[in-house]
PDB file of C-alpha atoms in Angstrom:
ATOM      1  CA  MET A   7     -23.481-115.336 106.526  1.00 43.00           C
ATOM      2  CA  GLU A   8     -27.012-114.067 106.834  1.00 55.00           C
ATOM      3  CA  GLY A   9     -29.345-116.012 104.601  1.00 65.00           C
ATOM      4  CA  GLU A  10     -26.854-118.837 104.196  1.00 77.00           C
ATOM      5  CA  ASN A  11     -27.959-121.074 107.035  1.00 75.00           C
ATOM      6  CA  ASP A  12     -26.244-124.244 105.830  1.00 81.00           C
ATOM      7  CA  ALA A  13     -22.896-122.518 105.290  1.00 86.00           C
ATOM      8  CA  ALA A  14     -23.186-120.738 108.632  1.00 84.00           C
ATOM      9  CA  ARG A  15     -24.104-123.985 110.396  1.00 81.00           C
ATOM     10  CA  ASP A  16     -21.040-125.724 108.882  1.00 85.00           C
ATOM     11  CA  ALA A  17     -18.763-122.844 109.917  1.00 87.00           C
ATOM     12  CA  PHE A  18     -20.141-122.846 113.451  1.00 84.00           C
ATOM     13  CA  LYS A  19     -19.652-126.609 113.719  1.00 83.00           C
ATOM     14  CA  LYS A  20     -16.033-126.274 112.568  1.00 85.00           C
ATOM     15  CA  ALA A  21     -15.437-123.535 115.141  1.00 85.00           C
ATOM     16  CA  GLY A  22     -16.477-125.933 117.880  1.00 79.00           C
ATOM     17  CA  ARG A  23     -16.983-124.679 121.405  1.00 76.00           C
ATOM     18  CA  GLU A  24     -16.297-121.055 120.473  1.00 77.00           C
ATOM     19  CA  ALA A  25     -19.408-120.999 118.297  1.00 79.00           C
ATOM     20  CA  ALA A  26     -21.677-123.222 120.404  1.00 81.00           C
ATOM     21  CA  PHE A  27     -24.092-120.391 121.172  1.00 82.00           C
ATOM     22  CA  ASP A  28     -24.159-119.220 117.565  1.00 82.00           C
ATOM     23  CA  LEU A  29     -24.920-122.736 116.343  1.00 81.00           C
ATOM     24  CA  ALA A  30     -27.617-123.146 118.985  1.00 83.00           C
ATOM     25  CA  ALA A  31     -29.255-119.830 118.042  1.00 82.00           C
ATOM     26  CA  LEU A  32     -29.226-120.784 114.371  1.00 81.00           C
ATOM     27  CA  ASN A  33     -30.806-124.130 115.212  1.00 78.00           C
ATOM     28  CA  LEU A  34     -33.452-122.419 117.318  1.00 80.00           C
ATOM     29  CA  LEU A  35     -34.501-120.349 114.334  1.00 76.00           C
ATOM     30  CA  ASN A  36     -35.651-123.637 112.843  1.00 69.00           C
ATOM     31  CA  GLY A  37     -37.413-124.917 115.971  1.00 72.00           C
ATOM     32  CA  LYS A  38     -36.218-125.520 119.506  1.00 59.00           C
ATOM     33  CA  THR A  39     -34.383-128.768 120.064  1.00 71.00           C
ATOM     34  CA  ALA A  40     -33.482-130.586 123.248  1.00 59.00           C
ATOM     35  CA  ARG A  41     -29.784-129.745 122.772  1.00 69.00           C
ATOM     36  CA  GLU A  42     -30.441-126.012 122.599  1.00 70.00           C
ATOM     37  CA  ALA A  43     -32.835-126.136 125.545  1.00 69.00           C
ATOM     38  CA  ASN A  44     -30.107-127.928 127.497  1.00 74.00           C
ATOM     39  CA  LEU A  45     -27.562-125.207 126.639  1.00 77.00           C
ATOM     40  CA  ILE A  46     -29.999-122.573 127.880  1.00 77.00           C
ATOM     41  CA  ALA A  47     -30.592-124.504 131.121  1.00 75.00           C
ATOM     42  CA  GLU A  48     -26.850-125.016 131.712  1.00 80.00           C
ATOM     43  CA  SER A  49     -26.174-121.325 131.120  1.00 78.00           C
ATOM     44  CA  GLU A  50     -28.937-120.219 133.452  1.00 80.00           C
ATOM     45  CA  ASP A  51     -27.633-122.638 136.095  1.00 80.00           C
ATOM     46  CA  ALA A  52     -24.171-121.096 135.733  1.00 76.00           C
ATOM     47  CA  MET A  53     -25.664-117.674 136.377  1.00 75.00           C
ATOM     48  CA  LEU A  54     -27.428-118.944 139.484  1.00 73.00           C
ATOM     49  CA  ARG A  55     -24.034-120.172 140.711  1.00 79.00           C
ATOM     50  CA  GLY A  56     -22.675-116.647 140.360  1.00 78.00           C
ATOM     51  CA  ASP A  57     -21.381-116.411 136.795  1.00 81.00           C
ATOM     52  CA  SER A  58     -21.324-112.670 136.110  1.00 86.00           C
ATOM     53  CA  TRP A  59     -19.893-112.820 132.586  1.00 87.00           C
ATOM     54  CA  PRO A  60     -21.879-110.256 130.553  1.00 93.00           C
ATOM     55  CA  GLU A  61     -21.351-112.117 127.278  1.00 92.00           C
ATOM     56  CA  LEU A  62     -23.191-115.127 128.686  1.00 90.00           C
ATOM     57  CA  ARG A  63     -26.259-112.889 128.965  1.00 92.00           C
ATOM     58  CA  ILE A  64     -25.784-111.677 125.386  1.00 95.00           C
ATOM     59  CA  ARG A  65     -25.592-115.270 124.179  1.00 91.00           C
ATOM     60  CA  LEU A  66     -28.712-116.186 126.131  1.00 91.00           C
ATOM     61  CA  ALA A  67     -30.487-113.128 124.727  1.00 94.00           C
ATOM     62  CA  GLU A  68     -29.623-114.401 121.245  1.00 93.00           C
ATOM     63  CA  LEU A  69     -30.914-117.874 122.041  1.00 89.00           C
ATOM     64  CA  TYR A  70     -34.189-116.568 123.396  1.00 90.00           C
ATOM     65  CA  ALA A  71     -34.603-114.135 120.495  1.00 92.00           C
ATOM     66  CA  ALA A  72     -33.980-116.982 118.055  1.00 89.00           C
ATOM     67  CA  SER A  73     -36.708-118.975 119.777  1.00 87.00           C
ATOM     68  CA  SER A  74     -39.048-115.933 119.519  1.00 89.00           C
ATOM     69  CA  ASP A  75     -39.072-115.250 123.257  1.00 91.00           C
ATOM     70  CA  ASN A  76     -38.353-111.529 123.043  1.00 94.00           C
ATOM     71  CA  SER A  77     -39.266-110.929 126.678  1.00 94.00           C
ATOM     72  CA  MET A  78     -36.484-113.213 127.926  1.00 93.00           C
ATOM     73  CA  ALA A  79     -34.108-111.886 125.265  1.00 95.00           C
ATOM     74  CA  LEU A  80     -34.646-108.342 126.516  1.00 97.00           C
ATOM     75  CA  LYS A  81     -34.226-109.477 130.123  1.00 95.00           C
ATOM     76  CA  TYR A  82     -30.810-110.967 129.397  1.00 94.00           C
ATOM     77  CA  LEU A  83     -29.756-108.093 127.178  1.00 97.00           C
ATOM     78  CA  SER A  84     -30.554-105.680 129.992  1.00 96.00           C
ATOM     79  CA  GLN A  85     -28.676-107.840 132.496  1.00 95.00           C
ATOM     80  CA  ALA A  86     -25.620-107.815 130.218  1.00 96.00           C
ATOM     81  CA  VAL A  87     -25.646-104.012 130.249  1.00 97.00           C
ATOM     82  CA  ASP A  88     -26.078-104.054 134.046  1.00 96.00           C
ATOM     83  CA  LEU A  89     -22.903-106.149 134.221  1.00 95.00           C
ATOM     84  CA  GLY A  90     -20.913-103.775 132.028  1.00 95.00           C
ATOM     85  CA  TRP A  91     -21.609-104.823 128.427  1.00 96.00           C
ATOM     86  CA  ARG A  92     -20.874-101.837 126.186  1.00 96.00           C
ATOM     87  CA  ASP A  93     -20.243-103.421 122.768  1.00 96.00           C
ATOM     88  CA  ILE A  94     -23.200-101.864 120.996  1.00 95.00           C
ATOM     89  CA  GLY A  95     -21.908-103.090 117.631  1.00 95.00           C
ATOM     90  CA  ALA A  96     -22.131-106.716 118.723  1.00 95.00           C
ATOM     91  CA  VAL A  97     -25.731-106.177 119.747  1.00 96.00           C
ATOM     92  CA  THR A  98     -26.858-104.263 116.663  1.00 96.00           C
ATOM     93  CA  SER A  99     -25.086-106.576 114.217  1.00 94.00           C
ATOM     94  CA  SER A 100     -26.320-109.827 115.750  1.00 93.00           C
ATOM     95  CA  PRO A 101     -28.657-111.489 113.268  1.00 90.00           C
ATOM     96  CA  PHE A 102     -30.475-113.081 116.199  1.00 91.00           C
ATOM     97  CA  LEU A 103     -31.171-109.808 118.034  1.00 95.00           C
ATOM     98  CA  LYS A 104     -32.444-107.789 115.056  1.00 91.00           C
ATOM     99  CA  THR A 105     -36.110-107.959 115.993  1.00 90.00           C
ATOM    100  CA  VAL A 106     -35.361-107.386 119.671  1.00 94.00           C
ATOM    101  CA  VAL A 107     -33.293-104.223 119.258  1.00 94.00           C
ATOM    102  CA  HIS A 108     -35.858-102.660 116.951  1.00 92.00           C
ATOM    103  CA  ASN A 109     -38.735-102.759 119.407  1.00 93.00           C
ATOM    104  CA  GLU A 110     -39.202 -99.985 121.968  1.00 96.00           C
ATOM    105  CA  GLN A 111     -37.582-101.823 124.898  1.00 96.00           C
ATOM    106  CA  GLY A 112     -34.625-102.794 122.732  1.00 96.00           C
ATOM    107  CA  LYS A 113     -34.149 -99.200 121.618  1.00 97.00           C
ATOM    108  CA  GLN A 114     -34.175 -98.133 125.281  1.00 97.00           C
ATOM    109  CA  ILE A 115     -31.402-100.620 126.037  1.00 97.00           C
ATOM    110  CA  LEU A 116     -29.330 -99.351 123.096  1.00 97.00           C
ATOM    111  CA  MET A 117     -29.807 -95.768 124.282  1.00 97.00           C
ATOM    112  CA  ARG A 118     -28.678 -96.859 127.734  1.00 97.00           C
ATOM    113  CA  ILE A 119     -25.481 -98.364 126.300  1.00 97.00           C
ATOM    114  CA  GLU A 120     -24.826 -95.096 124.451  1.00 97.00           C
ATOM    115  CA  ARG A 121     -25.352 -93.097 127.674  1.00 96.00           C
ATOM    116  CA  GLU A 122     -23.012 -95.403 129.584  1.00 95.00           C
ATOM    117  CA  LEU A 123     -20.340 -95.100 126.884  1.00 95.00           C
ATOM    118  CA  GLU A 124     -20.609 -91.328 126.916  1.00 95.00           C
ATOM    119  CA  ALA A 125     -20.397 -91.215 130.721  1.00 93.00           C
ATOM    120  CA  GLN A 126     -17.309 -93.440 130.676  1.00 89.00           C
ATOM    121  CA  LYS A 127     -15.699 -91.286 127.972  1.00 89.00           C
ATOM    122  CA  THR A 128     -16.357 -88.171 130.044  1.00 90.00           C
ATOM    123  CA  GLN A 129     -14.883 -89.831 133.117  1.00 87.00           C
ATOM    124  CA  ILE A 130     -11.758 -90.806 131.197  1.00 84.00           C
ATOM    125  CA  ASP A 131     -11.429 -87.340 129.668  1.00 84.00           C
ATOM    126  CA  GLN A 132     -11.627 -85.784 133.136  1.00 83.00           C
ATOM    127  CA  SER A 133      -9.189 -88.136 134.849  1.00 83.00           C
ATOM    128  CA  LYS A 134      -5.459 -87.592 134.365  1.00 80.00           C
ATOM    129  CA  ASN A 135      -4.750 -90.866 136.213  1.00 81.00           C
ATOM    130  CA  ILE A 136      -6.895 -92.915 133.839  1.00 80.00           C
ATOM    131  CA  GLN A 137      -5.371 -91.167 130.825  1.00 79.00           C
ATOM    132  CA  ALA A 138      -1.877 -91.909 132.132  1.00 82.00           C
ATOM    133  CA  LEU A 139      -2.751 -95.595 132.585  1.00 80.00           C
ATOM    134  CA  ILE A 140      -4.136 -95.789 129.061  1.00 80.00           C
ATOM    135  CA  GLN A 141      -1.056 -94.120 127.595  1.00 82.00           C
ATOM    136  CA  LYS A 142       1.218 -96.406 129.607  1.00 82.00           C
ATOM    137  CA  ARG A 143      -0.558 -99.500 128.317  1.00 73.00           C
ATOM    138  CA  PHE A 144      -0.426 -98.474 124.661  1.00 71.00           C
TER     139      PHE A 144
END
């Protein structure tokens, strides 16, 4: 829904809690509000309490990128990768992370995800036990 802010905002509102971060990032593109700042603070508090969910870092990266704080966006994007985030498509297709992933540090993070994916693929290809588990599951 890129370029259709009102339609996107309505869709995010209808989605409720599942789209809270998306709605907040869209709102931040139009100027930071107290509600979005509160969501950022709550999320950062959750991390301090031990939340290790990589997607939380991705969502925070989007919020910071939407508020033009690329330094913090890159910090959280890197942390997400540290915690195991490998969905490069989600990162490259995020309308909020476009400017972040095109700068040099962002490109380095994307290259790191690609290296991690390749290393994991190699590990799977070399492990009969992992292959057997995958075949058993599917």
